[in-house]
PDB file of C-alpha atoms in Angstrom:
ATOM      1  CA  UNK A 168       0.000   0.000   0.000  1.00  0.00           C
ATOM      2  CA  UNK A 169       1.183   3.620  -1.071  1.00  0.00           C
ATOM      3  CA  UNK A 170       0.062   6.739   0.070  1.00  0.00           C
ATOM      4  CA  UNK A 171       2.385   9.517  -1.070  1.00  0.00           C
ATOM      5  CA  UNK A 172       2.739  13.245  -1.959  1.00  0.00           C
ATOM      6  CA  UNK A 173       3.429  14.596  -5.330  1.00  0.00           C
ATOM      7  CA  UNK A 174       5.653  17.256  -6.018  1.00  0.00           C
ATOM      8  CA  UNK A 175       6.411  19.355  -9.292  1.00  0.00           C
ATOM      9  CA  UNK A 176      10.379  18.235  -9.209  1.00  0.00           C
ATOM     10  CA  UNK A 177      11.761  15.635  -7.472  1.00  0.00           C
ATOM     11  CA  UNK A 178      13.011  17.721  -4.628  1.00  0.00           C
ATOM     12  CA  UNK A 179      12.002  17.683  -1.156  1.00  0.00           C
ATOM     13  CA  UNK A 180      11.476  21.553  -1.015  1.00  0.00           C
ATOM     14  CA  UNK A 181       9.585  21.177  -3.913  1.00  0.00           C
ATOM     15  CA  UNK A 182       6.047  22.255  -4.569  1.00  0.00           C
ATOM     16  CA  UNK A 183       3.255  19.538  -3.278  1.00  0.00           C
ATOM     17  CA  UNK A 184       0.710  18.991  -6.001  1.00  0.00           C
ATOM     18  CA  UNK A 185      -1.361  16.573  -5.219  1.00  0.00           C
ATOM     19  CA  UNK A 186      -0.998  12.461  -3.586  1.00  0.00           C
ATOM     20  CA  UNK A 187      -0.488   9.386  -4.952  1.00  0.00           C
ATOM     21  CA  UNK A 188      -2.751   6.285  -3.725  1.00  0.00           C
ATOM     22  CA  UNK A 189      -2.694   2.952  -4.713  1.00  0.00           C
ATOM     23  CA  UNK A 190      -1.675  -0.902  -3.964  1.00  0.00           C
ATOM     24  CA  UNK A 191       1.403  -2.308  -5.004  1.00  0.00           C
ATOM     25  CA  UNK A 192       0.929  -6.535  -5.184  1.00  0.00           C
ATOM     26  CA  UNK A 193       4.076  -8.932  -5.529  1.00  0.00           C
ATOM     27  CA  UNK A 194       2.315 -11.546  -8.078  1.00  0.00           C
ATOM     28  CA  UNK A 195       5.015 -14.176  -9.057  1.00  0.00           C
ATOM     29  CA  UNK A 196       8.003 -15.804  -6.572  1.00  0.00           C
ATOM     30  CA  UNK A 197       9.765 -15.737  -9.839  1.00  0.00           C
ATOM     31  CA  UNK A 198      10.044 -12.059 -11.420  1.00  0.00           C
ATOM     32  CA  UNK A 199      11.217  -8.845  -9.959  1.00  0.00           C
ATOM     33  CA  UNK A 200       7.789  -7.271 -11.321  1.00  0.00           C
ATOM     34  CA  UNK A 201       4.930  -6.361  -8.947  1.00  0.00           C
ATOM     35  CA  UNK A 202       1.468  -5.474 -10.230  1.00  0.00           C
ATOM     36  CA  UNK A 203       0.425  -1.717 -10.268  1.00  0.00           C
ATOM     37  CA  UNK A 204      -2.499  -0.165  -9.706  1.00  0.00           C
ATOM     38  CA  UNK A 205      -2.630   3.503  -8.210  1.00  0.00           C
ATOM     39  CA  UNK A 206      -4.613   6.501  -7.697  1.00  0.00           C
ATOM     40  CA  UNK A 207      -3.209  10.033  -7.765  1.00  0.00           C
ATOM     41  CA  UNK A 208      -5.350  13.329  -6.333  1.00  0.00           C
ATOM     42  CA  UNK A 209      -3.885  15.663  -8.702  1.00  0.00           C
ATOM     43  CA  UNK A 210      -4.000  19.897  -8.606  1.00  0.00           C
ATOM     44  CA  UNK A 211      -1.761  21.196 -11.431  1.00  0.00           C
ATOM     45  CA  UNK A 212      -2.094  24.732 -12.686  1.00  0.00           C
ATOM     46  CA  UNK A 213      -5.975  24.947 -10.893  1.00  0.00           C
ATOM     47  CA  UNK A 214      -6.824  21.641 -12.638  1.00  0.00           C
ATOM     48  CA  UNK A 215      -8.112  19.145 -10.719  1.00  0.00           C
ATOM     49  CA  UNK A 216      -8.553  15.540 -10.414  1.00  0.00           C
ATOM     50  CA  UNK A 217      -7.939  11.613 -10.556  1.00  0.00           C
ATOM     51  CA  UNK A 218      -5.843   9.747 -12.486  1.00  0.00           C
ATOM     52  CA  UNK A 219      -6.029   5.961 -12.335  1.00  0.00           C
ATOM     53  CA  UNK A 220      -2.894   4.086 -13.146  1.00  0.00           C
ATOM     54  CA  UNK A 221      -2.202   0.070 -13.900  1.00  0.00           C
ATOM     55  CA  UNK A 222       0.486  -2.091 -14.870  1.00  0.00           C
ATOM     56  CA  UNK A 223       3.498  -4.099 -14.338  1.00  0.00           C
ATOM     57  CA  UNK A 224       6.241  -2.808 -12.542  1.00  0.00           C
ATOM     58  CA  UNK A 225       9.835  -3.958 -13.192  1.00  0.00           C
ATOM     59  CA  UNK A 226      11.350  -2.298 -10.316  1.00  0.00           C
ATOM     60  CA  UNK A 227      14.739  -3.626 -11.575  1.00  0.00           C
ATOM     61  CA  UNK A 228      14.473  -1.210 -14.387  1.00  0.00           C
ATOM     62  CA  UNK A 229      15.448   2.053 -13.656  1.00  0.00           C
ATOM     63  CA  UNK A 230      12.422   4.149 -15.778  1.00  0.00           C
ATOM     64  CA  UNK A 231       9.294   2.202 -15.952  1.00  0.00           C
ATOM     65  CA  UNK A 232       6.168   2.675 -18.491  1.00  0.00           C
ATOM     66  CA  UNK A 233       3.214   2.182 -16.700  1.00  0.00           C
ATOM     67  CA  UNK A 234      -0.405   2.982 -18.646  1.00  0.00           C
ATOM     68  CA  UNK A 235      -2.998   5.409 -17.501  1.00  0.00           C
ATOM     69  CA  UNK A 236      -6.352   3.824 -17.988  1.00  0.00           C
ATOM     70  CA  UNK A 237      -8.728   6.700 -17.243  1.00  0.00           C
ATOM     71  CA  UNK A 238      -9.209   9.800 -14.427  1.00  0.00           C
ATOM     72  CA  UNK A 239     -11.862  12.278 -13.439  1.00  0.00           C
ATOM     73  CA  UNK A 240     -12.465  16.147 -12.999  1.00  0.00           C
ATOM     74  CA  UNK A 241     -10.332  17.815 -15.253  1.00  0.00           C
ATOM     75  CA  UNK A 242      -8.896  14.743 -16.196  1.00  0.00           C
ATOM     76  CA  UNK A 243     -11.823  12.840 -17.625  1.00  0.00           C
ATOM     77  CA  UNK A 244     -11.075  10.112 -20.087  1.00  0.00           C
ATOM     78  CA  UNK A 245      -7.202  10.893 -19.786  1.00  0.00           C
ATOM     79  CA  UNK A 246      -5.257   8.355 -21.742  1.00  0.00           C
ATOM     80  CA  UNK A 247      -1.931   7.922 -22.005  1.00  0.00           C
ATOM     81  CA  UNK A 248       1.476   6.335 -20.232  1.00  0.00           C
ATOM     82  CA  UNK A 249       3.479   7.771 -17.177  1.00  0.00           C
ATOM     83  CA  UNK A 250       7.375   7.079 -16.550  1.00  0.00           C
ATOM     84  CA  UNK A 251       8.305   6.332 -13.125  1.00  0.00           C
ATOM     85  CA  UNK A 252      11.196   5.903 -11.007  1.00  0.00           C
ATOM     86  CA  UNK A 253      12.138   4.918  -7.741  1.00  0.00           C
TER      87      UNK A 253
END
């Protein structure tokens, strides 16, 4: 389980932006890849809203793809990937 801030740089004095929700499940003995599904609360620019992530993540990879499979408020029917890293 995850239940983070966001921030506009990855900083700690950086500006907060919203949180990040979601469930993180380890679904193989045999692969460095958890399942990913997660919610971020999002205010960017006055914009506001949910975006809904899912995927695999390959944590042993240093910039993952994950998709973004919908969101709400100002980001209604938002499509798209995201890039992550730990």
């Amino acid at each position: 389980v995850l239940d983070d801030i966001l921030t506009a740089r990855p900083s700690r004095n950086s500006t907060v932006v919203g949180s990040a929700r979601g469930t993180l499940v380890w679904d193989s003995l045999n692969s460095n890849a958890t399942s990913f599904l997660q919610t971020m609360t999002v205010e960017i620019k006055g914009r506001r809203g949910i975006i809904s992530l899912l995927g695999q993540n390959h944590f042993p990879e240093k910039v993952r793809e994950i998709a973004i499979v919908g969101g709400t408020g100002e980001f209604s029917l938002v499509q798209g990937t995201a890039k992550i890293s730990t």
